Coordinates of C-alpha atoms and ligand atoms in Angstrom, one line a residue:
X1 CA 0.0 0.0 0.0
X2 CA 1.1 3.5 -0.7
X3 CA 0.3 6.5 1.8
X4 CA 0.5 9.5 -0.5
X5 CA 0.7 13.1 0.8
X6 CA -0.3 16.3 -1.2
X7 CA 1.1 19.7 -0.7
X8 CA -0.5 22.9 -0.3
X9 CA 0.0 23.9 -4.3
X10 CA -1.3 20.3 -5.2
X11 CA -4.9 21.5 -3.7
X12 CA -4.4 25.2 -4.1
X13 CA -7.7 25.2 -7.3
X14 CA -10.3 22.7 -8.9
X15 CA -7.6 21.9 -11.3
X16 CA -5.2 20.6 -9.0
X17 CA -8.0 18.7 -7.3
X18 CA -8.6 16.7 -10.8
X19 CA -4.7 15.8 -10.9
X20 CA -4.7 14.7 -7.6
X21 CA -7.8 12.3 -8.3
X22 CA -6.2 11.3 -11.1
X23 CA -3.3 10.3 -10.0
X24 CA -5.0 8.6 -6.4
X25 CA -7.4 6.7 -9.3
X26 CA -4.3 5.5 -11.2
X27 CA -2.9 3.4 -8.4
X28 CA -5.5 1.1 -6.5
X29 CA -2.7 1.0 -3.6
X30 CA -2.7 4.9 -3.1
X31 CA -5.6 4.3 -0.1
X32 CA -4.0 7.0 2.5
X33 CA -4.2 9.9 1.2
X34 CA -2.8 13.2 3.4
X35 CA -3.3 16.7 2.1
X36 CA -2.4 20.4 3.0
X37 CA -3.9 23.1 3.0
X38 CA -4.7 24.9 -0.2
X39 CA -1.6 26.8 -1.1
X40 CA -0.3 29.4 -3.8
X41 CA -2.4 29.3 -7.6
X42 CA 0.6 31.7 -8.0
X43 CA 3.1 33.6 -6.1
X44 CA 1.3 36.6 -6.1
X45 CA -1.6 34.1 -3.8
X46 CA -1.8 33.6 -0.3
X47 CA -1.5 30.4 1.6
X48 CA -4.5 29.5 3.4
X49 CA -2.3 28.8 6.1
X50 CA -0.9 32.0 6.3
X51 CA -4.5 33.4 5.8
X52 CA -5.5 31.6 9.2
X53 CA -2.5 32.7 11.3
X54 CA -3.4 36.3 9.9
X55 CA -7.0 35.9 11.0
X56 CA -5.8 35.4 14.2
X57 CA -3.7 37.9 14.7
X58 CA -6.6 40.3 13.5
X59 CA -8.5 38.5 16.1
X60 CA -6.2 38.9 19.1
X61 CA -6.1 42.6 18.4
X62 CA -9.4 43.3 17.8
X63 CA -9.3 44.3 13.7
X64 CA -11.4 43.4 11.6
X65 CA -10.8 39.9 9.3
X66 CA -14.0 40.2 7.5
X67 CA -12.5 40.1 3.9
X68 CA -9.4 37.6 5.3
X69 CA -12.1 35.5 6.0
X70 CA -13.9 35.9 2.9
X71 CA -10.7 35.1 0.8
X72 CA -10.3 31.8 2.4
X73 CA -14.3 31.3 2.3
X74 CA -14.2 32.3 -1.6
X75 CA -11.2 29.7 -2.0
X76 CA -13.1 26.5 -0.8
X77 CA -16.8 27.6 -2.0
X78 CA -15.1 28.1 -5.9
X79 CA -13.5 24.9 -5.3
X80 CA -16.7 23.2 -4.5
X81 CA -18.8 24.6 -7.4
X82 CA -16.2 24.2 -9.9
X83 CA -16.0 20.1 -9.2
X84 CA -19.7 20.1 -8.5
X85 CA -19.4 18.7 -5.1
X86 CA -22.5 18.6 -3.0
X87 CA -20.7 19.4 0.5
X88 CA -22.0 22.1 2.6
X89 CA -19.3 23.7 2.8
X90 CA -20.7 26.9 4.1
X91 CA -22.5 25.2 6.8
X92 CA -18.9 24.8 8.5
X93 CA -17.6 27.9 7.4
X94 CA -20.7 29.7 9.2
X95 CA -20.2 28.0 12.1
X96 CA -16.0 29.1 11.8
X97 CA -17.3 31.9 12.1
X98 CA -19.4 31.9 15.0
X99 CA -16.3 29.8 17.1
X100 CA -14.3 33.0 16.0
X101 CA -16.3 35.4 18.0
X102 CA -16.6 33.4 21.0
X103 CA -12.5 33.2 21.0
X104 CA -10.8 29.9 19.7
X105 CA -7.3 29.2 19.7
X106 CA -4.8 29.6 17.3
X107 CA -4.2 25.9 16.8
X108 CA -7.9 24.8 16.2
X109 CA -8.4 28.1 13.7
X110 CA -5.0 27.1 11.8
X111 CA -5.9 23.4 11.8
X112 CA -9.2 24.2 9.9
X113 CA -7.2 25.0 6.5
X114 CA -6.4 21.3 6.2
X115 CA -9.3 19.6 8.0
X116 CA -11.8 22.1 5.3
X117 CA -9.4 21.4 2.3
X118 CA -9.2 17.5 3.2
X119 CA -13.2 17.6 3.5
X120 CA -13.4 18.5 -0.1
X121 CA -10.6 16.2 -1.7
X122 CA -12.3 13.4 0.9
X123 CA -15.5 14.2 -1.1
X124 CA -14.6 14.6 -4.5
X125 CA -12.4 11.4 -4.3
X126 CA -15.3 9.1 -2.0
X127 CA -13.0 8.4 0.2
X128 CA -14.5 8.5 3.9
X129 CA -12.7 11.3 5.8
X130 CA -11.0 10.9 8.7
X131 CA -10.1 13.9 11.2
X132 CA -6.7 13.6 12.4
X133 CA -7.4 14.7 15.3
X134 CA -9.1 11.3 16.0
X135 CA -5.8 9.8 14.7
X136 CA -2.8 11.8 15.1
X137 CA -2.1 11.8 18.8
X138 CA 0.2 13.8 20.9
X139 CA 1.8 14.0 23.7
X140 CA 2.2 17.4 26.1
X141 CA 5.3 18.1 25.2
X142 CA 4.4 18.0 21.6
X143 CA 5.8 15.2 20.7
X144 CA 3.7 12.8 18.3
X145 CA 2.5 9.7 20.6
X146 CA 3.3 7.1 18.5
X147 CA 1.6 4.3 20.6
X148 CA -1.6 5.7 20.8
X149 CA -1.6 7.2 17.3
X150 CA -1.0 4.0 15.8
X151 CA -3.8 2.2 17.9
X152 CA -6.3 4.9 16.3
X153 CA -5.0 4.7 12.8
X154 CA -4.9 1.0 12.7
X155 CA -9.1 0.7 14.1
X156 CA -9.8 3.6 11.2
X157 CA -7.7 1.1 8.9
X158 CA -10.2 -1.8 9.9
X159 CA -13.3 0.6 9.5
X160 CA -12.3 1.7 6.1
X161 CA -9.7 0.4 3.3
X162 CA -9.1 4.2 2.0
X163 CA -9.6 7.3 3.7
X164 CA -8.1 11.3 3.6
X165 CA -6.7 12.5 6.6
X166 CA -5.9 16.3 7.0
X167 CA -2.3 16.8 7.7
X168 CA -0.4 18.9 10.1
X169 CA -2.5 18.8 13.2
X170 CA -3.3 16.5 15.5
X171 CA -5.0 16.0 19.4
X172 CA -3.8 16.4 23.0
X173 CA -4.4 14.3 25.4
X174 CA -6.6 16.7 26.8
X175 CA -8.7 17.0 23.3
X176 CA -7.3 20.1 22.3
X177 CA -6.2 20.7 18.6
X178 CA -2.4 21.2 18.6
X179 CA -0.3 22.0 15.0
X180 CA 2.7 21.0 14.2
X181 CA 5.6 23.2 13.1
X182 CA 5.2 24.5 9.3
X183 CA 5.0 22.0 6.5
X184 CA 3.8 19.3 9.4
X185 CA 1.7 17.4 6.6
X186 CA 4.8 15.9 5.8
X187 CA 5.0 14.4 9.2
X188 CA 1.7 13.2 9.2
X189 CA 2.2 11.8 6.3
X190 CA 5.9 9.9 7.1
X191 CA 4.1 8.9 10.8
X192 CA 0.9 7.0 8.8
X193 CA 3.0 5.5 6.1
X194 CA 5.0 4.3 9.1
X195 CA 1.8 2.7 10.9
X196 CA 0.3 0.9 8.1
X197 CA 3.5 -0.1 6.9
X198 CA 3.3 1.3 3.5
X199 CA 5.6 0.0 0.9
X200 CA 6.3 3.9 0.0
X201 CA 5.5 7.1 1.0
X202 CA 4.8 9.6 -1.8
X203 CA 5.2 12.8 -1.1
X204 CA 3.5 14.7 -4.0
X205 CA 4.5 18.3 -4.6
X206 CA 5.3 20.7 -7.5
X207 CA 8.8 19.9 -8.3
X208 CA 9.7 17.0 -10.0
X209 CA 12.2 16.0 -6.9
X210 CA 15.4 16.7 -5.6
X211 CA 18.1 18.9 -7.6
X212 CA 21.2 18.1 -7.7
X213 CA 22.3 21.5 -7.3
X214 CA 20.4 25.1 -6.7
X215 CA 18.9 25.8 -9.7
X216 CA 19.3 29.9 -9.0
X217 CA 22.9 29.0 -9.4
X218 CA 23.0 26.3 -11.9
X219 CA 21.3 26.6 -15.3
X220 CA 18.3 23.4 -15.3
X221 CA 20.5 21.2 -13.2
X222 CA 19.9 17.4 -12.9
X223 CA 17.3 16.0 -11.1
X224 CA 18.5 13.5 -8.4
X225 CA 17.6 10.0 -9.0
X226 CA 18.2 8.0 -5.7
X227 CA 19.5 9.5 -2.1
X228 CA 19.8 8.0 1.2
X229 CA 18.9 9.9 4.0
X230 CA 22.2 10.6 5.4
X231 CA 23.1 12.4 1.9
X232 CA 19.7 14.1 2.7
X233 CA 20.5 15.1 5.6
X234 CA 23.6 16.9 4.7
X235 CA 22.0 18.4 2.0
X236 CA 18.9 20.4 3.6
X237 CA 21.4 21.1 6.5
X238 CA 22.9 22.8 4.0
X239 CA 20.1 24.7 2.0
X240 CA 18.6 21.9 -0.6
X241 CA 15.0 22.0 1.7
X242 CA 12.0 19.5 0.0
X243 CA 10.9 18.0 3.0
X244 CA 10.6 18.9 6.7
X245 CA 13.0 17.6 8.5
X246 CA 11.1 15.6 11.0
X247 CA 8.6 13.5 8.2
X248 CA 12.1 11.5 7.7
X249 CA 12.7 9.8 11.2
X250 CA 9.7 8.2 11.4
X251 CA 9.7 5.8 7.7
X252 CA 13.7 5.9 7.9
X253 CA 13.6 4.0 11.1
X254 CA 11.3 1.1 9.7
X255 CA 12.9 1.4 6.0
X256 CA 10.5 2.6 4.3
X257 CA 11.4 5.0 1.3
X258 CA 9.8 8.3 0.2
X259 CA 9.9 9.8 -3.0
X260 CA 9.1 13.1 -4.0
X261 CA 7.1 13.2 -7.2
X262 CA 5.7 16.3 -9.0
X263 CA 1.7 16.6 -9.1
X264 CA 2.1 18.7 -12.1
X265 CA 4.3 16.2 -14.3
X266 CA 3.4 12.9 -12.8
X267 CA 5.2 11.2 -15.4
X268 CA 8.4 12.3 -14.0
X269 CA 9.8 9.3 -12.0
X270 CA 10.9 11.7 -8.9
X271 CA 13.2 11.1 -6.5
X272 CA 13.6 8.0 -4.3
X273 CA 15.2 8.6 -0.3
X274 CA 16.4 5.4 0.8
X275 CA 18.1 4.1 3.7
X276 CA 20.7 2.2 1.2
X277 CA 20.8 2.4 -2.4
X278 CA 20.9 -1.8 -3.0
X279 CA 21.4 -1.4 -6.5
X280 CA 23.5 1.5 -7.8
X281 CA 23.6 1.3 -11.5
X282 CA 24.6 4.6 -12.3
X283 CA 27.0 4.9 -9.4
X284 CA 27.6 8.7 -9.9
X285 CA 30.3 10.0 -7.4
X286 CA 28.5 13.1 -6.3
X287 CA 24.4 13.3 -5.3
X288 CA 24.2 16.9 -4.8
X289 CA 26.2 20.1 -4.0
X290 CA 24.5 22.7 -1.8
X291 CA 26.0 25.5 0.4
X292 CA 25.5 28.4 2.5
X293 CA 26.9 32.0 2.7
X294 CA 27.8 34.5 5.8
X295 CA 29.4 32.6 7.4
X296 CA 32.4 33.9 10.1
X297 CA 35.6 32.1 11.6
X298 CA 37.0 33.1 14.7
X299 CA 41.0 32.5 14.4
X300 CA 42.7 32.0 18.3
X301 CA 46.4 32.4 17.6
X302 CA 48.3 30.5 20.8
X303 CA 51.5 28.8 20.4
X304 CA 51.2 24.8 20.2
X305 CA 47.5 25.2 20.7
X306 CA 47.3 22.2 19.2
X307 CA 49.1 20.3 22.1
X308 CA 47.5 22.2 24.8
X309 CA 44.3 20.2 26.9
X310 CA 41.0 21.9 27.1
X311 CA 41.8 25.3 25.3
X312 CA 39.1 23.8 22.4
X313 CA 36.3 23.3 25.0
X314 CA 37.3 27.0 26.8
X315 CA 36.6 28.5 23.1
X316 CA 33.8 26.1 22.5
X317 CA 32.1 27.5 26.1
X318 CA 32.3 30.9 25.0
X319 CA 30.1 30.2 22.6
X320 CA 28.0 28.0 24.3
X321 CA 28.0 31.1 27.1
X322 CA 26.3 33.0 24.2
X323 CA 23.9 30.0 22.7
X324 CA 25.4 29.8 19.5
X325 CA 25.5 26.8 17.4
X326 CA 29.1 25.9 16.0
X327 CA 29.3 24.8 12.4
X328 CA 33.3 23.6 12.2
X329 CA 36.7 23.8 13.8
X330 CA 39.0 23.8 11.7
X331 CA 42.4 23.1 13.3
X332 CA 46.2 23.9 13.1
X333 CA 49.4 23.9 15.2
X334 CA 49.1 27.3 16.4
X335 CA 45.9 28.5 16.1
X336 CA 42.5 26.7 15.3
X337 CA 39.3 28.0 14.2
X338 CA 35.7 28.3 14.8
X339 CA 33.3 28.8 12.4
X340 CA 30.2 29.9 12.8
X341 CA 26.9 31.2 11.0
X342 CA 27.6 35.8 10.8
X343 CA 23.8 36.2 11.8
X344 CA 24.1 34.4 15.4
X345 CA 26.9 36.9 16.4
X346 CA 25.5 40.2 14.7
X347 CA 25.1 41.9 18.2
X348 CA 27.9 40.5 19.9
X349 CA 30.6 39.8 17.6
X350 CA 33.4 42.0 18.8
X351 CA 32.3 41.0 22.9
X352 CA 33.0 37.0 21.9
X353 CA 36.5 38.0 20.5
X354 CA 36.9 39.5 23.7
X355 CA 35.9 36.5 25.6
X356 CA 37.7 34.1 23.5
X357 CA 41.1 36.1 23.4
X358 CA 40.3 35.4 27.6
X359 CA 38.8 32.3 28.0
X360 CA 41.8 30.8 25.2
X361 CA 44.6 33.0 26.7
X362 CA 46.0 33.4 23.1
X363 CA 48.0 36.0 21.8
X364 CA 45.1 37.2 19.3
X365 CA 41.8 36.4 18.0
X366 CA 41.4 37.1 14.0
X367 CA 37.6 37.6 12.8
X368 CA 37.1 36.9 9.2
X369 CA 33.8 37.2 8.1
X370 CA 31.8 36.6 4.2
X371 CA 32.6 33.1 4.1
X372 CA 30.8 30.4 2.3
X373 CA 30.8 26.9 3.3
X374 CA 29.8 24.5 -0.1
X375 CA 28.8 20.6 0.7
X376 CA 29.3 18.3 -2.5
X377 CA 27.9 15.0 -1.0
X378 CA 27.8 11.6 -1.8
X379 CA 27.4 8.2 -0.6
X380 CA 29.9 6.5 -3.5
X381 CA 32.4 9.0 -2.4
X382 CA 32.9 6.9 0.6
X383 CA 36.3 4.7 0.7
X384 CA 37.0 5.9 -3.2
X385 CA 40.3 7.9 -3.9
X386 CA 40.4 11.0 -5.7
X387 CA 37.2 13.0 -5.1
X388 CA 39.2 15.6 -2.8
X389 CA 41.7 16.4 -5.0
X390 CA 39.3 16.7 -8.1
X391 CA 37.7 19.2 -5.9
X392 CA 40.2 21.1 -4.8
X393 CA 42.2 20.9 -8.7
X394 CA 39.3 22.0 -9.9
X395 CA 38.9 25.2 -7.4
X396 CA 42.2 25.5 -8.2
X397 CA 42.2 25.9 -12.0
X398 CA 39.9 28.2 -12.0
X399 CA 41.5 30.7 -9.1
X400 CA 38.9 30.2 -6.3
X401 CA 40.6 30.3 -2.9
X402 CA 39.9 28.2 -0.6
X403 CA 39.8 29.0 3.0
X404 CA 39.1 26.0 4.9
X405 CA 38.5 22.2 4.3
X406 CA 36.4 19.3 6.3
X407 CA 35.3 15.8 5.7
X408 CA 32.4 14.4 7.4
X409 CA 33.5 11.2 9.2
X410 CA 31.4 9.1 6.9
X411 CA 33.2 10.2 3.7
X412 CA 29.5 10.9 2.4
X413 CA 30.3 14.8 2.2
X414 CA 33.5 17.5 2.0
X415 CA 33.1 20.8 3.0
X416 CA 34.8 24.0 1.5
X417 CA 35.0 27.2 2.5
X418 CA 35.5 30.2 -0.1
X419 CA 34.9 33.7 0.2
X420 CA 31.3 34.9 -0.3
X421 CA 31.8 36.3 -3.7
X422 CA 33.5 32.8 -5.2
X423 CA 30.5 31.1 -4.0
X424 CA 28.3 31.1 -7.3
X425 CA 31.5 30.3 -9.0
X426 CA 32.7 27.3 -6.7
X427 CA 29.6 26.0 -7.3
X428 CA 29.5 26.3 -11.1
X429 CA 32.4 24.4 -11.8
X430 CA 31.7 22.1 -9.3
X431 CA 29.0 21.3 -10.9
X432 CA 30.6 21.1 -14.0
X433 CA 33.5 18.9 -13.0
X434 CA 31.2 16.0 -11.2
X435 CA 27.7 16.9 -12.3
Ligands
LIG501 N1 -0.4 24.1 5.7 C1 0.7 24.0 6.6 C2 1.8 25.0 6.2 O1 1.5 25.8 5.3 C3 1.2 22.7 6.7 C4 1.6 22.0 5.4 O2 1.4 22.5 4.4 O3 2.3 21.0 5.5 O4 2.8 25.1 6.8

């Protein structure tokens, strides 16, 4: 069985809501089916989500959200009469309405972009609907409660062989509506294909999957076949975002693999996320590059700081002292580095050199700031010879300097560092050399 999640542009008009059937009717296995809320027809459109959390911030102070109300009312009702669904669609949105002036939370007026958008689809397909907050259970902390979720799900699966379940929000144990962070039907999604134990989870959006490289950098670049979810990892971490972060735990941990297809194109065969690639045909030596810029290193200059114990971890406190996240160390005999990313230290930039140059007892702390770390990753690179020095001749050749180097312990990715304004280039002829 396939459970098969639909994005917010997937459902965002009638149109999308005949690809979507289409494409549900074209597999008899596609019987869990998860949708968003009705996104973008175009940039220039508003999210229904983001039309919610507006509404209640109109709400909290008093302003009127008459015609915020109206666009998301206007949004479903069009929907309806253009498939010719019979749902009363109104009937709910009245009573919206009337919750709205007694006071409701934020959660339970977000929620109701999914749970009215998963009404229609639920229609329009005949599949029974199922609320998810009668399935997707959590626990006060916010954490999804997998035991109990999965004892709901599984008595709706014995009820009914298909069903659409609104994504991103789910119950408390106290019966209150709770949402998840942004992009949450994606975690809805990962947790029921999980339960049922689907054979995939398809996670349909409106790109035709993962690119090998940042396509505002690289003209049309290649679409990636096959990634695990290590490589995955290391590439969102890095910029290349398709999924949240969280829907990949759940399948990973049973081996279940997603793949990102395009609702638009569904021809396109997508990309597959693996655990392990069992047969690598193709055996390319890079997945993907992605990167990030402003970043800034911290240079400590001591003399055999290399040798000395526990100067790292009085540097590394200073910026634990101030709650930022370190990104590398780079390392040397007399001085080391830390790197970290230039918007964490905005405000206090000069006070941590002052700390450090203390806490370290160097002779000087160098700041050098507009660098860009670049990731090229992948899992063949692993235990074969040469993909470091390809990388750095080919930075090399064509004069792009490069400030600091790391390998992952797996050998799955190799970090660079260049200056900010070598980082379209660096990537370019990355790209070009392994691509
Ligand atoms: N509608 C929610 C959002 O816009 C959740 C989702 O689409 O997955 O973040």
């Amino acid at each position: 069985m396939k459970v098969c999640k639909f994005g917010g542009s997937s459902v965002a008009n009638a149109n999308q809501f005949r690809k979507v059937k289409a494409i549900v009717e074209n597999d008899p296995e596609r019987k869990i089916v998860i949708t968003s809320a009705a996104g973008k027809e175009q940039k220039s459109d508003n999210k229904m989500t983001d039309l919610l959390y507006l509404i209640h911030a109109h709400l909290e102070y008093s302003v009127s959200y008459e015609s915020l109300f109206e666009m998301v009312s206007s949004k479903l009702i069009g929907i309806r009469n253009e498939l010719g669904l019979s749902i009363q669609i109104e009937e709910k949105l009245d009573a919206l309405k009337k919750e709205l002036k007694k006071g409701i939370s934020k959660d339970y007026l977000v929620s109701r972009g999914e749970y009215l958008t998963a009404l229609l689809l639920a229609d329009y397909l005949g599949y029974p609907f199922v609320d998810a907050s009668e399935v997707i259970c959590f626990h006060y902390n916010g954490n999804i409660d997998m035991a109990n979720t999965e004892k709901t799900l599984l008595a709706k699966m014995n009820e009914h062989s298909r069903m659409v379940i609104p994504g991103f929000y789910g119950c408390m144990p106290d019966g209150q509506i709770r949402v998840m962070t942004r992009g949450g039907s994606d975690i809805t999604g990962s947790v029921a294909a999980r339960i049922v134990n689907a054979d995939v989870y398809e996670n349909w959006t409106d790109v035709s999957g993962i690119l090998m490289a940042d396509p505002r950098i690289i003209d049309h670049p290649k679409w990636i076949d096959v990634v695990t979810y290590a490589e995955l990892r290391e590439l969102s971490y890095m910029g290349a975002n398709v999924l949240h972060e969280d829907a990949i735990l759940p399948v990973k941990e049973v081996n279940i693999p997603i793949i990102i297809k395009n609702t638009n194109a569904p021809e396109d065969p997508g990309t597959m996320i693996v655990d392990v690639v069992e047969h690598d045909e193709k055996k390319n030596l890079i997945t993907g590059i992605s990167g990030k810029t402003d970043f800034t290193s911290y240079t400590m200059y001591r003399q055999n700081s290399s040798s000395q114990v526990g100067v790292l971890k009085s540097a590394l406190e200073v910026f634990e002292k101030y709650q930022i996240s370190v990104e590398h160390v780079p390392t040397g005999i007399d001085n080391f580095s830390i790197v970290v990313s230039s918007s964490a230290i905005e405000r206090c930039k000069y006070e941590i050199a002052s700390n450090l140059k203390i806490a370290c007892q160097c002779d000087s702390v160098k700041i050098a700031e507009n660098i860009s770390l670049i990731a090229i990753v992948g899992r063949n690179m692993a235990s074969q010879c040469g993909a470091g020095g390809r990388l750095f001749n080919t930075l090399g050749q064509h004069g792009i300097n490069i400030r600091m180097i790391s390998q992952g312990s797996d050998e799955i990715s190799i970090f660079v560092g260049v200056e900010n304004k070598d980082f379209k280039k660096a990537i370019r002829v990355i790209y070009d050399e392994f691509c």
